[in-house]
Short mmCIF file of N, CA and C in Angstrom, two decimals:
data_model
loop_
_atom_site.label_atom_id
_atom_site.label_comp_id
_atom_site.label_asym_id
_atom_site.label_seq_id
_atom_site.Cartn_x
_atom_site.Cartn_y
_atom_site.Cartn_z
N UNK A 1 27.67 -33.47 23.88
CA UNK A 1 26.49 -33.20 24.71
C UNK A 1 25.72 -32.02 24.15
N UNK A 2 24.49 -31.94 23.89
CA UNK A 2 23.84 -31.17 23.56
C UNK A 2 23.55 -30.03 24.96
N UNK A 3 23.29 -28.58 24.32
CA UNK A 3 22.90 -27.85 24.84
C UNK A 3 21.73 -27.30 24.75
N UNK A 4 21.37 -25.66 25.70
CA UNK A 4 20.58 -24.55 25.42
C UNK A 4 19.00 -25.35 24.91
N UNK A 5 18.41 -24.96 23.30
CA UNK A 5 17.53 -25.03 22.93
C UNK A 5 17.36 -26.39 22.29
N UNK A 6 18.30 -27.44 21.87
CA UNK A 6 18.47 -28.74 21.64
C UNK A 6 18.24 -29.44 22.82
N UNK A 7 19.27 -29.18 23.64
CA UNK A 7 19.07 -29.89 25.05
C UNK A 7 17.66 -30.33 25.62
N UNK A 8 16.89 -28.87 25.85
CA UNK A 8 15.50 -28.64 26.75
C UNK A 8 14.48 -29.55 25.74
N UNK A 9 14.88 -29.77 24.36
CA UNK A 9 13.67 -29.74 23.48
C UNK A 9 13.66 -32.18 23.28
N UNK A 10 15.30 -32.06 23.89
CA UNK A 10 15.74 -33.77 23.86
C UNK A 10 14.80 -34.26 25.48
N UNK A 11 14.92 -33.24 26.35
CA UNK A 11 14.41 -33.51 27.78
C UNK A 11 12.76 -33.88 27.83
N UNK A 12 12.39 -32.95 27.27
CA UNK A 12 10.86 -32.87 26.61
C UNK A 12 10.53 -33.89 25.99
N UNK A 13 11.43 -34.26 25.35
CA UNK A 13 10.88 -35.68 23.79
C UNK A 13 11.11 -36.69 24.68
N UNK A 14 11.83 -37.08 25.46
CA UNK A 14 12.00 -38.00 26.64
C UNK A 14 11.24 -38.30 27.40
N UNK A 15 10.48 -37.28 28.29
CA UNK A 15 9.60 -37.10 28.72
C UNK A 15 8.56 -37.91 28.35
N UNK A 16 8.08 -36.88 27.19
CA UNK A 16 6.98 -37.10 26.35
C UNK A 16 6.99 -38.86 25.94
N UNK A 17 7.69 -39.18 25.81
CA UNK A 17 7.88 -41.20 25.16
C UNK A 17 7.44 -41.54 26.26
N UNK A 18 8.27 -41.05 27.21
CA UNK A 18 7.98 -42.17 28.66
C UNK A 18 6.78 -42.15 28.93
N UNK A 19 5.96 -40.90 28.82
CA UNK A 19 4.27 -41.02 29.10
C UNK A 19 3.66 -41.98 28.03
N UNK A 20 4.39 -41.17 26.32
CA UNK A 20 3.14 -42.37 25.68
C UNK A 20 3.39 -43.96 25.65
N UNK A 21 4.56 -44.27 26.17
CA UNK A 21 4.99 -45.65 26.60
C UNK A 21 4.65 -46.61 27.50
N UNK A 22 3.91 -45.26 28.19
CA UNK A 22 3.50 -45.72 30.02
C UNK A 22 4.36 -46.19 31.16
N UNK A 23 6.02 -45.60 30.48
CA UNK A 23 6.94 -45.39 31.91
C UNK A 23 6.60 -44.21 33.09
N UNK A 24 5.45 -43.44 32.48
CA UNK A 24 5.19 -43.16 33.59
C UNK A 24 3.88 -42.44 33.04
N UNK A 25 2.85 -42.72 34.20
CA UNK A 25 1.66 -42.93 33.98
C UNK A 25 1.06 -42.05 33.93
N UNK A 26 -0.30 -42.10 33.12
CA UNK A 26 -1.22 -40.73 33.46
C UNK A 26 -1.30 -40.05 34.94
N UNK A 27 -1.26 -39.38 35.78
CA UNK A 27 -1.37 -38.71 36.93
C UNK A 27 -0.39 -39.06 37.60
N UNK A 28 0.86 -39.55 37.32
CA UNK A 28 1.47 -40.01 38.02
C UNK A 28 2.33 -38.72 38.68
N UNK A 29 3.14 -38.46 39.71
CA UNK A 29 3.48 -37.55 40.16
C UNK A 29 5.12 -37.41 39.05
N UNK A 30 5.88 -36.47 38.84
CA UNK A 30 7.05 -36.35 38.38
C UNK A 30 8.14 -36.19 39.72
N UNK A 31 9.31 -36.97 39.61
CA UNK A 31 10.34 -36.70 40.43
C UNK A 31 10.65 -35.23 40.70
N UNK A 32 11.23 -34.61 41.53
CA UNK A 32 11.58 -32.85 41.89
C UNK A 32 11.94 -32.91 40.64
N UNK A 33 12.39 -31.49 40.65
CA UNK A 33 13.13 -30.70 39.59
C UNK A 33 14.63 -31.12 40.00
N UNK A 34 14.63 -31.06 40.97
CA UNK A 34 16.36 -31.38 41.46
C UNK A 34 16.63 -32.84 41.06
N UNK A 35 15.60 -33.70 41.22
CA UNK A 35 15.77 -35.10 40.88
C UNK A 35 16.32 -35.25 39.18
N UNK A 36 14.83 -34.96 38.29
CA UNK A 36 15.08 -34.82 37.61
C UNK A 36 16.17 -34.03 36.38
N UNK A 37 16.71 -32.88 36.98
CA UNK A 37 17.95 -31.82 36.52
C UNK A 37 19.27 -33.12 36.76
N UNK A 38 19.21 -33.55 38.09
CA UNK A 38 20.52 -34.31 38.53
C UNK A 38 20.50 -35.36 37.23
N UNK A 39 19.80 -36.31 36.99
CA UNK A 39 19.25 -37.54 35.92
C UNK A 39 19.51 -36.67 34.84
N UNK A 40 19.38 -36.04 34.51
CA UNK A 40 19.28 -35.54 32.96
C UNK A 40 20.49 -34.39 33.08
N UNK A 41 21.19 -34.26 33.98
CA UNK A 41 22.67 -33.58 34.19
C UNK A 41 22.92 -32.51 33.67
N UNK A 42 21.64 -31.62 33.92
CA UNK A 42 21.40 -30.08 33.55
C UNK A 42 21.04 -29.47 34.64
N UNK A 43 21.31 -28.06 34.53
CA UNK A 43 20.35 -27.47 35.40
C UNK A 43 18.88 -27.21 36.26
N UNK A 44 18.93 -26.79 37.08
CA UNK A 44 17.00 -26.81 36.75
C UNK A 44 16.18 -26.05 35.84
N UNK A 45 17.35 -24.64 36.13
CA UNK A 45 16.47 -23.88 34.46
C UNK A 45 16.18 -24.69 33.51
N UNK A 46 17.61 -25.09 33.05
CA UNK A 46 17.24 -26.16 31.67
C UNK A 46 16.26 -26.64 32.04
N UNK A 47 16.08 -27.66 32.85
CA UNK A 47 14.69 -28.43 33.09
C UNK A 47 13.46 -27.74 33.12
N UNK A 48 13.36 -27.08 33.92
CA UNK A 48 12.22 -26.03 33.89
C UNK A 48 11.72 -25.58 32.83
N UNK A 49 12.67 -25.32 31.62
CA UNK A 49 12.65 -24.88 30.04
C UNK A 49 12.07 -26.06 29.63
N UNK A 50 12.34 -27.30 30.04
CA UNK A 50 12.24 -28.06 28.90
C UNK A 50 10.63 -28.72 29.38
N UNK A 51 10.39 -28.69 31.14
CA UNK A 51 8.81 -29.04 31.49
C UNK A 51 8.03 -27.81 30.88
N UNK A 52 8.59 -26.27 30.60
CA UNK A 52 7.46 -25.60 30.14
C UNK A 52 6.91 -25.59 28.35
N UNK A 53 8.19 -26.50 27.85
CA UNK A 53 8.06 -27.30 26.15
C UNK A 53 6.91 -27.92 26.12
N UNK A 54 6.80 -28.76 27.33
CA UNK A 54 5.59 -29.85 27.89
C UNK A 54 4.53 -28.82 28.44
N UNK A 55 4.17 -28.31 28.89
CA UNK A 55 3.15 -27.41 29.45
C UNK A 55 2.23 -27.47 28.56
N UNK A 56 0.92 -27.72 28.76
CA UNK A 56 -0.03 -27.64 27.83
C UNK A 56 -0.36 -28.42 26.61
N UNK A 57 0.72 -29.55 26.65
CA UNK A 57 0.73 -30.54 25.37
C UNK A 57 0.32 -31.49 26.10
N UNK A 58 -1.00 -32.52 25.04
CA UNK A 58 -1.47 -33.28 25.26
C UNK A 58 -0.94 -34.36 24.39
N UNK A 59 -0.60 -35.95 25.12
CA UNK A 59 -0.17 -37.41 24.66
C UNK A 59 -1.07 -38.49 25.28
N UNK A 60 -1.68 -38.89 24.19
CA UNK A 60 -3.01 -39.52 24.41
C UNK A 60 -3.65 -39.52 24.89
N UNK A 61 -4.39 -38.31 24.60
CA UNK A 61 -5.89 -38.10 25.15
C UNK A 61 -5.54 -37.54 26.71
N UNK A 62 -4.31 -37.04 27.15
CA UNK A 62 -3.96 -36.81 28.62
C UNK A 62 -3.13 -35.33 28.19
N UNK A 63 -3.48 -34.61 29.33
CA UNK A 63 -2.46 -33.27 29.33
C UNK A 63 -1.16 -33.79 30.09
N UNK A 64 0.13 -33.74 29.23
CA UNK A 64 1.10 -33.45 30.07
C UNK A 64 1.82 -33.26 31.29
N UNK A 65 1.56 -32.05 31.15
CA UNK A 65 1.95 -31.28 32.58
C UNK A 65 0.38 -30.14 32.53
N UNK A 66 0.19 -30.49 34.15
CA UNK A 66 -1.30 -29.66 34.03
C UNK A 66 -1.05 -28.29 35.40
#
């Protein structure tokens, strides 16, 4: 199992596919942090680390996390 700065940066790239894939949609809302931490079987820091990887990055023509 990956950790720390691997971990947050695998959560992010995950993320990131599922938008440019359109598992989940432009404006679409994101599950909690608790949702998401539980699913991806990290913390919320971790998570939190790995939505602020996403902060400000744009995937097609859409911001991220705004």
């Amino acid at each position: 199992m990956l950790s720390g700065p691997s971990r947050r940066h695998a959560i992010a790239d995950d993320i990131r596919t599922k938008i440019s894939t359109g598992r989940i949609k432009a404006g679409e809302r994101l599950p909690s942090e608790a949702q998401l931490a539980s699913g991806y079987a990290v913390s919320t820091a971790t998570l939190r680390s790995a939505l602020a990887v996403l902060s400000g990055e744009v995937v097609d023509g859409e911001a991220v996390l705004g």
